[in-house]
Coordinates of C-alpha atoms in Angstrom, one line a residue:
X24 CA 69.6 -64.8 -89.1
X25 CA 70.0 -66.7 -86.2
X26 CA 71.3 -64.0 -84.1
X27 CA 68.1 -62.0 -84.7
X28 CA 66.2 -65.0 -83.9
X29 CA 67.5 -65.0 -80.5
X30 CA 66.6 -61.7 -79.6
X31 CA 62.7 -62.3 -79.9
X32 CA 60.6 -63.1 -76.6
X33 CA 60.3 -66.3 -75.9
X34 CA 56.9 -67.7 -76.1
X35 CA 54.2 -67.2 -72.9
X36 CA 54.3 -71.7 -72.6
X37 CA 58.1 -72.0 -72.1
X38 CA 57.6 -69.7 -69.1
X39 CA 54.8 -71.1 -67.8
X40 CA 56.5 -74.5 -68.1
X41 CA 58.7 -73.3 -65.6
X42 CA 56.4 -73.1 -63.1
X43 CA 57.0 -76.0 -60.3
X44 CA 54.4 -78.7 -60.9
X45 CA 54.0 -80.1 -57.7
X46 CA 53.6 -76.0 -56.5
X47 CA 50.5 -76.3 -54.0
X48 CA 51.0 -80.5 -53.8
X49 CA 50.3 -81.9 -50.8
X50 CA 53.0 -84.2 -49.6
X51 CA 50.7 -87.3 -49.8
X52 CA 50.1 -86.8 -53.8
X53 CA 53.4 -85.6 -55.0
X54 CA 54.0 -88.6 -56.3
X55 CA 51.2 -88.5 -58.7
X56 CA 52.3 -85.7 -60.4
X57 CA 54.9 -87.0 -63.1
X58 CA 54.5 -87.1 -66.8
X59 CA 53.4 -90.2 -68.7
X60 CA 55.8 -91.6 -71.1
X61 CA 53.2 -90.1 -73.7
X62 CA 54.0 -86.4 -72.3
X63 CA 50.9 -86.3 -70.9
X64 CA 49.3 -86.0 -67.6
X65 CA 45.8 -88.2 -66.2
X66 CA 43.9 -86.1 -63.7
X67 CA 43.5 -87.7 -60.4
X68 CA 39.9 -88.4 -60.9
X69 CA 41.2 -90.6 -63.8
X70 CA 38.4 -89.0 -66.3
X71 CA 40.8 -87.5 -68.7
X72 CA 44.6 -86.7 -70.1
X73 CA 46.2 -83.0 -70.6
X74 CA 49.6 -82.4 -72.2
X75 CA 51.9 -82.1 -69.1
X76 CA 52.7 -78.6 -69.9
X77 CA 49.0 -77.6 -69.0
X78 CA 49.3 -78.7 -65.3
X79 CA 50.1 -75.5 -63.3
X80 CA 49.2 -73.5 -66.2
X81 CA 46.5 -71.1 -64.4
X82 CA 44.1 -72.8 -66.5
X83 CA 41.6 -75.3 -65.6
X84 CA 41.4 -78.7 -67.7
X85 CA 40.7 -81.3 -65.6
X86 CA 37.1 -81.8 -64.1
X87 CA 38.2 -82.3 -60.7
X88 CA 40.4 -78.8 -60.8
X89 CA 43.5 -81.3 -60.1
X90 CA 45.6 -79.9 -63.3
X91 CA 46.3 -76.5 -61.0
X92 CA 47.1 -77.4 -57.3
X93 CA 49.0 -74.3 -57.0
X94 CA 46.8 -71.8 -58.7
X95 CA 43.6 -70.4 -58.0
X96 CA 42.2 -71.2 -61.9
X97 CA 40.2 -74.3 -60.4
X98 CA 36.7 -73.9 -58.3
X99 CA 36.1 -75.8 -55.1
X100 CA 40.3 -77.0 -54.9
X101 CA 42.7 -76.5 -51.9
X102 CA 46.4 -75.1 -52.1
X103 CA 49.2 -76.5 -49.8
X104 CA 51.3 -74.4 -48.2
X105 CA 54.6 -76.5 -47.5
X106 CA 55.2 -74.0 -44.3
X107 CA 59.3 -74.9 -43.9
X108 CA 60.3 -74.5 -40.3
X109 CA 56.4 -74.8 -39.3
X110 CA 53.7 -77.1 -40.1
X111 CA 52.1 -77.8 -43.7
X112 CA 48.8 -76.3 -43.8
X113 CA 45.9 -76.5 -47.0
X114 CA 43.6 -73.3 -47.8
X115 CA 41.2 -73.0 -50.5
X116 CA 42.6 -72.3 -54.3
X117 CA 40.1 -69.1 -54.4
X118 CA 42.6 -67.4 -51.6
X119 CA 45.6 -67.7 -54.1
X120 CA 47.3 -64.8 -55.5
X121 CA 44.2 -62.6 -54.1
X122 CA 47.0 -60.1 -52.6
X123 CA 45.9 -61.0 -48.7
X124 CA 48.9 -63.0 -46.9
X125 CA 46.7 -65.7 -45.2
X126 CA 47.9 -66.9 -41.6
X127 CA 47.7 -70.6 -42.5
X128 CA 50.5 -70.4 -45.1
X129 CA 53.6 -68.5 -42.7
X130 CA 55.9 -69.1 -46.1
X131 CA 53.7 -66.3 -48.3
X132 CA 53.5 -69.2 -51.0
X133 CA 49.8 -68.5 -51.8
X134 CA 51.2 -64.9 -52.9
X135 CA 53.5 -64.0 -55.5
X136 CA 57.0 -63.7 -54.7
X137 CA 58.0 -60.7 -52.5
X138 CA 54.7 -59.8 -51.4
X139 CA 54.6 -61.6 -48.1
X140 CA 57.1 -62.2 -46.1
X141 CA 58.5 -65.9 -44.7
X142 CA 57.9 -65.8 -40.8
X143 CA 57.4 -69.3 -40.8
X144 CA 60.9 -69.8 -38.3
X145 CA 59.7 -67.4 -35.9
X146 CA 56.0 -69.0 -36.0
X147 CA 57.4 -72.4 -35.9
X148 CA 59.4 -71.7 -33.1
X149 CA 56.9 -70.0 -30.9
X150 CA 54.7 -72.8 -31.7
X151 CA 57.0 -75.7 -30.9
X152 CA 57.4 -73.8 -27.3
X153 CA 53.9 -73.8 -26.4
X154 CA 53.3 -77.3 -27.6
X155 CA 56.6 -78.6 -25.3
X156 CA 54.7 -76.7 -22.4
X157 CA 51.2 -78.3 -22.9
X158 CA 53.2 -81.6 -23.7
X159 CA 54.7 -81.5 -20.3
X160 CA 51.5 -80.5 -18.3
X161 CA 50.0 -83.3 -20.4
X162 CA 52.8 -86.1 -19.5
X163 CA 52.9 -84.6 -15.7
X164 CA 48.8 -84.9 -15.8
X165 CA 48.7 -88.4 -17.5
X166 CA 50.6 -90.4 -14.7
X167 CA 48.3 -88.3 -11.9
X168 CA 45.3 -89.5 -14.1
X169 CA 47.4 -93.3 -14.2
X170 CA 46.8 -93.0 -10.4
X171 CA 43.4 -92.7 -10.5
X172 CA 43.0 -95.6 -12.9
X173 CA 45.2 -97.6 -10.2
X174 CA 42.8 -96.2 -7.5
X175 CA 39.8 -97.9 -9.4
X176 CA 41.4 -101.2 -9.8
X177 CA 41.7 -100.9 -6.0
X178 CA 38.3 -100.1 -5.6
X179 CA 37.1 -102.8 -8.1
X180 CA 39.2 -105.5 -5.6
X181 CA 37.4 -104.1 -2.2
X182 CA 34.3 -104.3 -3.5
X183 CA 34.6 -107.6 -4.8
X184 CA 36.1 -108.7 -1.6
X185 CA 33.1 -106.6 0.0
X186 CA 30.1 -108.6 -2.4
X187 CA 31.6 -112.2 -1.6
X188 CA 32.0 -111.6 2.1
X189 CA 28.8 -110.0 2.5
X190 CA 27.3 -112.5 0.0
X191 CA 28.6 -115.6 3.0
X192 CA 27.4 -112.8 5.9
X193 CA 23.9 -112.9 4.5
X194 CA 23.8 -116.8 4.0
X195 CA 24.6 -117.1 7.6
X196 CA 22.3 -114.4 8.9
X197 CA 19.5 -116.0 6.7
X198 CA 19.7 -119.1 8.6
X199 CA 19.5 -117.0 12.2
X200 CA 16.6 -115.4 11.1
X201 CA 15.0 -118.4 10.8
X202 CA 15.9 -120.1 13.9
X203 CA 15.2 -116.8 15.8
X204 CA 11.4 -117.0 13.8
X205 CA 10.7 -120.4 14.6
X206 CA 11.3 -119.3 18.7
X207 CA 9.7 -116.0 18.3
X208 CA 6.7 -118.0 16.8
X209 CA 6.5 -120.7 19.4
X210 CA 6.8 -118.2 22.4
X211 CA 4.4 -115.9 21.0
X212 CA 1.8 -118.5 20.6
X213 CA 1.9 -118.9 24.5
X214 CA 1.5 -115.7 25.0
X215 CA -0.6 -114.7 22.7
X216 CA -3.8 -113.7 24.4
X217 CA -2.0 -112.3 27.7
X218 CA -0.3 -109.7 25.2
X219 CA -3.6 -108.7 23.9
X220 CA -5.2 -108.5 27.3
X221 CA -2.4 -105.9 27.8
X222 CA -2.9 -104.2 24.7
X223 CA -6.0 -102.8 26.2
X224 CA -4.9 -100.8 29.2
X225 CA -5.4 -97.2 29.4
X226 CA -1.9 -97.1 29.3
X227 CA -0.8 -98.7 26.0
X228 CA -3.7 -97.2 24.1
X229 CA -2.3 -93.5 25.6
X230 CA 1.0 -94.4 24.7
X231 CA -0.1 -94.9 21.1
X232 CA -2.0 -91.6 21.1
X233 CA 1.1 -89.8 22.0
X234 CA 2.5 -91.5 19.4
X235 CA 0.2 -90.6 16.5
X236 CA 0.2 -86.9 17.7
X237 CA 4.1 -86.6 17.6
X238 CA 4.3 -88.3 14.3
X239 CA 1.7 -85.7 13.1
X240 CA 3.3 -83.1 14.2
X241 CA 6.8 -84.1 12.5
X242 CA 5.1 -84.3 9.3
X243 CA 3.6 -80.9 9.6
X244 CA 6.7 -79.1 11.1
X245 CA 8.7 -80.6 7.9
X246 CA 6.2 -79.2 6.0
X247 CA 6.7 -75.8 7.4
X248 CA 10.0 -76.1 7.5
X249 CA 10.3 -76.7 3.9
X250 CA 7.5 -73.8 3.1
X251 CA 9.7 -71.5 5.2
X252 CA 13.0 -72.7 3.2
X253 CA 11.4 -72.0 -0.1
X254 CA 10.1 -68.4 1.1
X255 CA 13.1 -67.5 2.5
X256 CA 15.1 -68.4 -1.3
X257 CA 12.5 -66.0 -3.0
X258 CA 12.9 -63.2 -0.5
X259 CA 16.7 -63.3 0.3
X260 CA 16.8 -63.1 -4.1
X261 CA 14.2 -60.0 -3.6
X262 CA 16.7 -58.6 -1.5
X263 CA 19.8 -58.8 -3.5
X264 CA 17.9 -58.2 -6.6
X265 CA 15.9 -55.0 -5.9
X266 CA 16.5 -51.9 -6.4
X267 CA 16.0 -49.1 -3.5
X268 CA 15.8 -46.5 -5.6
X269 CA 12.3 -46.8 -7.1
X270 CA 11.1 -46.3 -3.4
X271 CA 8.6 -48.9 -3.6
X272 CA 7.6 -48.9 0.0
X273 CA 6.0 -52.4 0.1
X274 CA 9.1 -54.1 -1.4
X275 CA 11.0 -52.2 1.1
X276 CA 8.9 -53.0 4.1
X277 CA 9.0 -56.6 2.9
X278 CA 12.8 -56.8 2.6
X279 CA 13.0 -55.0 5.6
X280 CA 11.3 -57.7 7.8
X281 CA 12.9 -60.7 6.3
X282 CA 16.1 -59.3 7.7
X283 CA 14.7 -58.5 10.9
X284 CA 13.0 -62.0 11.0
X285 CA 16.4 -63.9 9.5
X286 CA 19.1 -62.0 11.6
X287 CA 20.7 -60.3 8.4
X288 CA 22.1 -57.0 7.6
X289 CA 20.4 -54.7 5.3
X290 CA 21.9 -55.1 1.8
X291 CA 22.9 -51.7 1.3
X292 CA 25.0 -51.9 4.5
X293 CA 27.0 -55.2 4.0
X294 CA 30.1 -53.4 2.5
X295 CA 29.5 -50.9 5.5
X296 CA 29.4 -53.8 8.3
X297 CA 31.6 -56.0 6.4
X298 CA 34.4 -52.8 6.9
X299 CA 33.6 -52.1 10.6
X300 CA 33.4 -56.1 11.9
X301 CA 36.2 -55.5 14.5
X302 CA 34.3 -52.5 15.6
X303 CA 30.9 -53.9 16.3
X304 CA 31.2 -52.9 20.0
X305 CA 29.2 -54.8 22.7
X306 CA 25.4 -54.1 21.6
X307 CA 25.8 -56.9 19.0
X308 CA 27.6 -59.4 21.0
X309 CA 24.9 -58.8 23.7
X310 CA 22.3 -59.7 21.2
X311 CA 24.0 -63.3 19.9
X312 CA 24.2 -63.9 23.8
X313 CA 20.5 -63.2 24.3
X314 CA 19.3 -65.0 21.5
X315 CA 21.5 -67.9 23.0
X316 CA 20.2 -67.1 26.5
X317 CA 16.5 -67.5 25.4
X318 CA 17.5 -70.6 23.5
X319 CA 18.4 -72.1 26.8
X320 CA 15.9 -71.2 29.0
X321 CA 14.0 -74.1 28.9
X322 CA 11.1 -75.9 31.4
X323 CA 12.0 -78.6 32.9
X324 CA 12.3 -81.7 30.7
X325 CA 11.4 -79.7 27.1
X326 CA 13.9 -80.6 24.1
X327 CA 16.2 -78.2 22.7
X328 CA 15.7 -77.8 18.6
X329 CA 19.1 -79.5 18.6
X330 CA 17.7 -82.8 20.6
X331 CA 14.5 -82.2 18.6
X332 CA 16.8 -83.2 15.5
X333 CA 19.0 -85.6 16.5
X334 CA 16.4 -87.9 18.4
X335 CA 12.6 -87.5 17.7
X336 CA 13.0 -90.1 15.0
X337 CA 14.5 -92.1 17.8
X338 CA 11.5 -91.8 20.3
X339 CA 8.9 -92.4 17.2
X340 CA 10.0 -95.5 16.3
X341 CA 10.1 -96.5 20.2
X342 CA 9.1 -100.2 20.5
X343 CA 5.6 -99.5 22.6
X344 CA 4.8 -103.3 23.3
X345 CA 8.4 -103.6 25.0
X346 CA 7.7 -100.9 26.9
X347 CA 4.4 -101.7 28.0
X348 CA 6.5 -105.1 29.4
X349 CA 8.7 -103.8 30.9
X350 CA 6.6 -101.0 32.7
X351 CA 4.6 -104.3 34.4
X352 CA 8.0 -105.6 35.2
X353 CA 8.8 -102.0 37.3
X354 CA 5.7 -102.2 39.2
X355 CA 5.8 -106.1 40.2
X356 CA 5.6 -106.0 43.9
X357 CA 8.1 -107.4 45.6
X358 CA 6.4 -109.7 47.8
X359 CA 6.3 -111.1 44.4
X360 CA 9.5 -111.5 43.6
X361 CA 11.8 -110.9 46.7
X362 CA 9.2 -112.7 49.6
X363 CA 10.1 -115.8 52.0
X364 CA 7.7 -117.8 49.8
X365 CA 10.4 -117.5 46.5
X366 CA 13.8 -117.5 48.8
X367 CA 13.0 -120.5 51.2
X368 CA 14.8 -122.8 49.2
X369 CA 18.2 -121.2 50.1
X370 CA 17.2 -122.2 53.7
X371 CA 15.5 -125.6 53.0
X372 CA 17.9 -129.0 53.3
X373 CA 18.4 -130.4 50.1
X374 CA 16.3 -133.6 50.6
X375 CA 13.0 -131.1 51.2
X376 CA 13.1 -129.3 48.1
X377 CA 10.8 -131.5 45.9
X378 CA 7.9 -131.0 48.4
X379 CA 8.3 -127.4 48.7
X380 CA 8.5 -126.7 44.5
X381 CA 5.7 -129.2 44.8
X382 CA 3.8 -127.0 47.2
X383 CA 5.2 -124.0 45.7
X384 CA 3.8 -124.8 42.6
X385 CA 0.3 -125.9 44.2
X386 CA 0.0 -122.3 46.0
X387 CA 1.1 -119.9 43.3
X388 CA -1.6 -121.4 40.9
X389 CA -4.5 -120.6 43.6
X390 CA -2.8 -117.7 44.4
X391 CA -3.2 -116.7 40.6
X392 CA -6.3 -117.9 40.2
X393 CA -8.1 -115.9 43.2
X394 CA -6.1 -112.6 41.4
X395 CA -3.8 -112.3 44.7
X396 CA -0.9 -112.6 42.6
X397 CA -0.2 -112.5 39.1
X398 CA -0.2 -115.3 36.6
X399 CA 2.4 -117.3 35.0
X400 CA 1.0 -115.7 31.6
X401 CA 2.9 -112.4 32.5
X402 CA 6.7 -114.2 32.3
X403 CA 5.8 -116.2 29.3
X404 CA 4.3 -111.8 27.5
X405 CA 8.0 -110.5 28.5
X406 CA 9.8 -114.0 27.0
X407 CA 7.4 -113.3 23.8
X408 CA 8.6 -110.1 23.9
X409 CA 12.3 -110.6 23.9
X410 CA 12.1 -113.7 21.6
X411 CA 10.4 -110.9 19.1
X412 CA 12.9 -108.4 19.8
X413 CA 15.9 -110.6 19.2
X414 CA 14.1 -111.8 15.4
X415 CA 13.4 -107.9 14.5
X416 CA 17.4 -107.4 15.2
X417 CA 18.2 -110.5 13.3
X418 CA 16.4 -109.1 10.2
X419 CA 17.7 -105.8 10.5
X420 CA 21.1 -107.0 10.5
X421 CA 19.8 -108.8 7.7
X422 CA 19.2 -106.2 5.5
X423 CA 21.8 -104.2 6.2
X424 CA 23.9 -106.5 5.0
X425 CA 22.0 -107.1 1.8
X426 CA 21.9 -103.4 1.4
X427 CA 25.3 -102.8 1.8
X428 CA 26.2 -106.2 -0.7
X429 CA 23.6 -104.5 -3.2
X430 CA 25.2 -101.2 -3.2
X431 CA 28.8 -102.6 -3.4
X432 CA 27.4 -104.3 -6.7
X433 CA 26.0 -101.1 -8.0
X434 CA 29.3 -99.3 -7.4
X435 CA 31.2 -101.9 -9.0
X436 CA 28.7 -102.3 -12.4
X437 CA 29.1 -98.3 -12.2
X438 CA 33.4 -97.9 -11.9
X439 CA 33.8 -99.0 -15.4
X440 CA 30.7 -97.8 -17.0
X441 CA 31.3 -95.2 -19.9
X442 CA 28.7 -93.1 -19.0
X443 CA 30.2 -92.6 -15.6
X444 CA 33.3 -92.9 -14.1
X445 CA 35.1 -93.7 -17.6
X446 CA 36.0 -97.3 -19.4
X447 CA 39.1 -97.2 -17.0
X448 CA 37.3 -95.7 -13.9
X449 CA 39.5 -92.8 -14.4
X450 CA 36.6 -90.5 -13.1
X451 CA 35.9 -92.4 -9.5
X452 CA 38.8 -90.6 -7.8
X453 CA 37.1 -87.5 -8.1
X454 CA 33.9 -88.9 -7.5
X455 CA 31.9 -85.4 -5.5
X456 CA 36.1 -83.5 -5.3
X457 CA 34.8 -80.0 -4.9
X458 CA 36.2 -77.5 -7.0
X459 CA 35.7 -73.6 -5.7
X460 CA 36.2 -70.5 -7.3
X461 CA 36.1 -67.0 -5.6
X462 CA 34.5 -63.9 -7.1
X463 CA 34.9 -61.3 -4.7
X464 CA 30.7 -61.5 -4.0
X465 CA 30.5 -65.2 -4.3
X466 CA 32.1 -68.0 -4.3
X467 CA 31.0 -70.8 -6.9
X468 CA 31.3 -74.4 -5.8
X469 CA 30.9 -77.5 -8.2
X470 CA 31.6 -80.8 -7.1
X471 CA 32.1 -83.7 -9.3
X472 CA 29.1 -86.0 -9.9
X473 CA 27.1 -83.8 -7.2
X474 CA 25.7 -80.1 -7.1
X475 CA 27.1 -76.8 -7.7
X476 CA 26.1 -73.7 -5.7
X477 CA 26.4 -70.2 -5.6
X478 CA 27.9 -68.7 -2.1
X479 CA 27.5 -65.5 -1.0
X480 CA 30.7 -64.2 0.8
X481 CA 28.5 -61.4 2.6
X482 CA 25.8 -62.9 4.1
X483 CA 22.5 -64.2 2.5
X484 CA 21.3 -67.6 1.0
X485 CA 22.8 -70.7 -0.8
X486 CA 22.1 -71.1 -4.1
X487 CA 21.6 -74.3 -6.0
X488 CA 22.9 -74.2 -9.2
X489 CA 22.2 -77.8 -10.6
X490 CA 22.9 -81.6 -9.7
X491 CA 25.0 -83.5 -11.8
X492 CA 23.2 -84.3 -14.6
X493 CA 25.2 -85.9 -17.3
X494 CA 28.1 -85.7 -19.7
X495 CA 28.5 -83.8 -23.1
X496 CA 24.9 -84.5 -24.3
X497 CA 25.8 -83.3 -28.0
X498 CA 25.0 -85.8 -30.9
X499 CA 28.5 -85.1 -32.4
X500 CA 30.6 -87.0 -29.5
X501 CA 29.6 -90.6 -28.9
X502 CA 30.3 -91.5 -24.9
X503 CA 33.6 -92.6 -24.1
X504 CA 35.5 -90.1 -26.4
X505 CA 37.6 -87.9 -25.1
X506 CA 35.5 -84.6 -25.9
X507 CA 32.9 -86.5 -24.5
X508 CA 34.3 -86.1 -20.9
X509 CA 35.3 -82.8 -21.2
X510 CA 31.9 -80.8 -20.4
X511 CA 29.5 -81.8 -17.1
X512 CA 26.1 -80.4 -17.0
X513 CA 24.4 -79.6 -13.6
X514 CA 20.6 -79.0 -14.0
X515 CA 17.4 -78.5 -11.9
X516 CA 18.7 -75.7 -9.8
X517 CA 16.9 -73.0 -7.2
X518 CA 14.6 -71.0 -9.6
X519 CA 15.7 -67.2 -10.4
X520 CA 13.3 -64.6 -9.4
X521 CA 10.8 -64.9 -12.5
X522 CA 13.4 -66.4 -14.5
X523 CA 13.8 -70.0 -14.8
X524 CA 16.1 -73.0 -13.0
X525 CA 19.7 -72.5 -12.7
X526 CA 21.9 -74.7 -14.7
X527 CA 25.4 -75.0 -15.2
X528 CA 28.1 -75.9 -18.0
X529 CA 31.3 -77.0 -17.0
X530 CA 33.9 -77.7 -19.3
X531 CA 37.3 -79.4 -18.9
X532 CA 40.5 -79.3 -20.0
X533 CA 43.8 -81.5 -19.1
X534 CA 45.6 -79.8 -16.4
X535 CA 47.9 -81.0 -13.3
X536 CA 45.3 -79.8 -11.1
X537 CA 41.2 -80.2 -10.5
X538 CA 41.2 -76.5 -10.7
X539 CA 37.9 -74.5 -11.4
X540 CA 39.6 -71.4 -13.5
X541 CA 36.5 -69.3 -14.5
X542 CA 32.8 -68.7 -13.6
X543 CA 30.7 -66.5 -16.3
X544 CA 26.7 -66.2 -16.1
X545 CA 26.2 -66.1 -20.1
X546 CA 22.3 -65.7 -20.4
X547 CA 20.0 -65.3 -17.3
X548 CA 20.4 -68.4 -14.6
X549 CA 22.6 -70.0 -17.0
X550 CA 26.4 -70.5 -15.9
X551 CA 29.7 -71.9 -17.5
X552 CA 32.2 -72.6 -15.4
X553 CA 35.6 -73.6 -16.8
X554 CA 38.5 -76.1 -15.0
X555 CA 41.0 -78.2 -15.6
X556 CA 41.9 -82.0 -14.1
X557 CA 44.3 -84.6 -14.6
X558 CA 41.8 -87.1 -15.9
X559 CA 41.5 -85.8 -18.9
X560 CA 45.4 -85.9 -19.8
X561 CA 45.8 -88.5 -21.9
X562 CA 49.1 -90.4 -22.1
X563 CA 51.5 -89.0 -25.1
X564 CA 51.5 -91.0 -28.0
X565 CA 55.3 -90.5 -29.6
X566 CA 54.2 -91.4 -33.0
X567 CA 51.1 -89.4 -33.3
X568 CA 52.3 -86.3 -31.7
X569 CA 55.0 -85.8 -33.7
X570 CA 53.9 -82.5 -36.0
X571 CA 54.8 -82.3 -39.7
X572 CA 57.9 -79.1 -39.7

């Protein structure tokens, strides 16, 4: 009998005792998965306890799905793919045995045997490459990004060298101006009403006309200048943007005189011209020299646009009172100054000199008095005049120096700031470092902290295509995290052509360079530029970066 015995099948739960219970564990919980001395089993929720044989069973008993780790009879439960040779990875239970090999699990273990195949050594292995290289751009960025760190603490030392010897500059220039105030104040009230008396000439009152009229002038040629700026954006993007082949003869004619008027090629012969520049014969160069030629031919006296620039401001602020002094210094006569009257003392004996200052003195006030020479009043207008002068350049220097210890306070409460140059000042190194990128047409520009523009390589206009604006902005990354320096926004740019202001997304990655990599326009006036930069390479942390194999 017991021969025949053997010969029947065994029965479905021996096999399916077989089955590995820890299949689809992760390493974390293995532990939890041992019988009680009872023969049973508590699911890991703690609610309930199954007969040991039921774990793995491809039947669910436990409320939180725990009983089958490494079938798919559970809703809403993960299987873990142990990955030998690569790294450990968890997929949901509803992807087990469903006859796809999934990527996560390289060792087929979420299949039946034999249906995928174990690549998990030549994944690993490819893996482990790539992660040494981008572990060695990382170590080589993190000590160029240690270097900027160490350039901050330097900067953090000069300017707090910078605040405390400002700080004693301004306590000593305080305490000029107000010995320079007290003499201005004194002198001026000697001379107060001879000033005025002056202050009604022809002259003076001309002077400050002039004055008035230039000033007047500046504002409205800014004006235009900016009117012109802004028409010349919107008809430079007409020209690049239109198309000739509609025929539409006032665009054309339009197009066709702001490149007359601006000294540009026509757009449809850029290419052409940019092909034939070391033939462009004498006709051109003859032009540049007459427009250079006219620019020079000036009247006597006018300013060039170049002086115009450079020193208008100069000659507005021009100090009229002082000039007015000194112009009644230049046309003292010199019977005045130079006559017998003012030199006889260098042929007088010693002994004489009191009488003759006395008599001097006696004289020069009837003199004034009948108008045949001026009066004493005049001297004590110019020493007014220079007293004022010296306490107006006292409290400039003043305030330059509380501008420049206010500034050097600002940079330093900004060096550290999170939401700036980093919690280490990592950032202030690159503080407006230009990255470019070119294009073939254009070549895109964004500098750190500053603006970003679009360049044409072939002639035409500057773009704008934001300012610095601010960091990741997203509600997901709080400042200071890593992913939170890894994208700069740049907003407010030069309008499109009926579209609206040109912005820009640039996101960073750790790199041994500040490189910009890539430039794509991904909806109308909207750009994402792509770099990389050693600040973001953090340093390598030995026992976090260690993958599970």
């Amino acid at each position: 009998m017991i021969p025949w015995l053997l010969l029947l099948p065994l029965p479905i739960p021996v096999v399916a005792g077989a089955v590995d219970k820890t299949f689809g564990v992760r390493p974390d919980l293995v532990s939890k998965y041992t019988s009680l001395k009872s023969g049973n089993w508590k699911c890991l929720d703690g609610s309930k306890e199954i007969p040991w044989a039921y774990v793995n069973d491809d039947s669910c008993d436990c409320p939180d799905g725990s009983d089958e780790p490494g079938t798919g009879a559970c809703p809403d439960t993960y299987f873990f793919c142990r990955n030998v040779g690569h790294i450990g990875a968890s997929i949901p239970s509803s992807r087990v045995k469903d006859g796809l090999c999934e990527p996560e699990c390289c060792d087929g273990s979420d299949e039946r045997p034999g249906v995928c195949k174990n690549v998990c050594k030549e994944i690993g292995e490819e893996y482990r490459q790539k992660r040494d290289a981008e572990r060695k751009i990382q170590k080589t960025g993190s000590k160029i990004r240690s270097s900027y760190i160490t350039f901050a603490h330097k900067e953090k030392k000069r300017l707090e060298a910078l605040i405390q010897s400002t700080a004693q500059e301004i306590e000593s220039q305080e305490k000029e101006v107000a010995r320079l105030k007290d003499i201005a104040d004194r002198t001026e009230s000697l001379s107060k009403a001879a000033l005025e008396h002056k202050k009604q000439s022809p002259l003076y009152r001309s002077l400050l006309e002039h004055s008035n009229a230039i000033k007047s002038l500046q504002r409205e040629h800014k004006k235009h200048l900016e009117r012109e700026k802004a028409l010349g954006e919107i008809l430079d993007t007409l020209r690049t943007g239109y198309n000739p082949n509609y025929q539409d003869m006032a665009v054309l004619e339009a197009v066709r005189g702001w490149e007359e008027l601006a000294g540009l090629p026509h757009i449809n012969d850029v290419n052409k011209a940019s092909s034939d520049s070391d033939d462009l014969g004498e006709d051109e160069g003859d032009e540049e020299n007459k427009e250079e030629t006219t620019e020079d031919v000036l009247d006597d006296g006018m300013w060039s646009a170049g002086k115009l620039d450079l020193e208008l401001d100069i000659l507005v602020a021009s100090d009229y009172v002082s000039l007015l002094l000194e112009h009644e210094d230049h046309i003292r006569t010199p019977a005045e100054e130079g006559s017998i009257l003012f030199d006889l003392t260098s042929y007088l004996p010693d002994n004489l000199i009191p009488q003759y200052e006395d008599f001097k003195d006696t004289l020069v006030s009837w003199l004034s008095k009948f108008g045949i020479i001026r009066a004493a009043d005049d001297s004590s207008a110019a020493d007014s005049s220079h007293a004022t002068q010296a306490h107006n350049a006292a409290q400039r220097e003043l305030q330059k120096l509380k501008t420049e210890n206010k500034k050097a306070g600002d940079d330093l409460a900004e060096l550290f700031n999170i939401h700036g140059f980093g919690a280490e000042g990592e950032w202030k190194k690159l503080d407006n470092t230009c990255l470019k990128k070119d294009t073939g047409d254009y070549t895109y520009e964004v500098c750190m902290f500053g603006e970003a523009r679009q360049i044409p390589n072939k002639g035409g206009s500057t773009f704008s295509l934001g300012k610095f604006d601010s960091w990741n902005p997203s509600e997901d990354v709080k400042p200071g995290e890593p992913a939170y320096y890894q994208k700069q926004v740049f907003k407010h740019g030069t309008r499109c052509w009926n579209g609206p202001e040109r912005n820009v997304v640039l996101l960073l990655t750790c790199g041994t360079e500040n490189a910009l990599l890539t430039v794509a326009e991904l909806e109308k006036c909207e750009y994402q530029f792509t770099g990389t930069t050693p600040a973001l390479c953090l340093p390598l942390d030995d026992n976090n970066s260690k993958d599970e194999l």
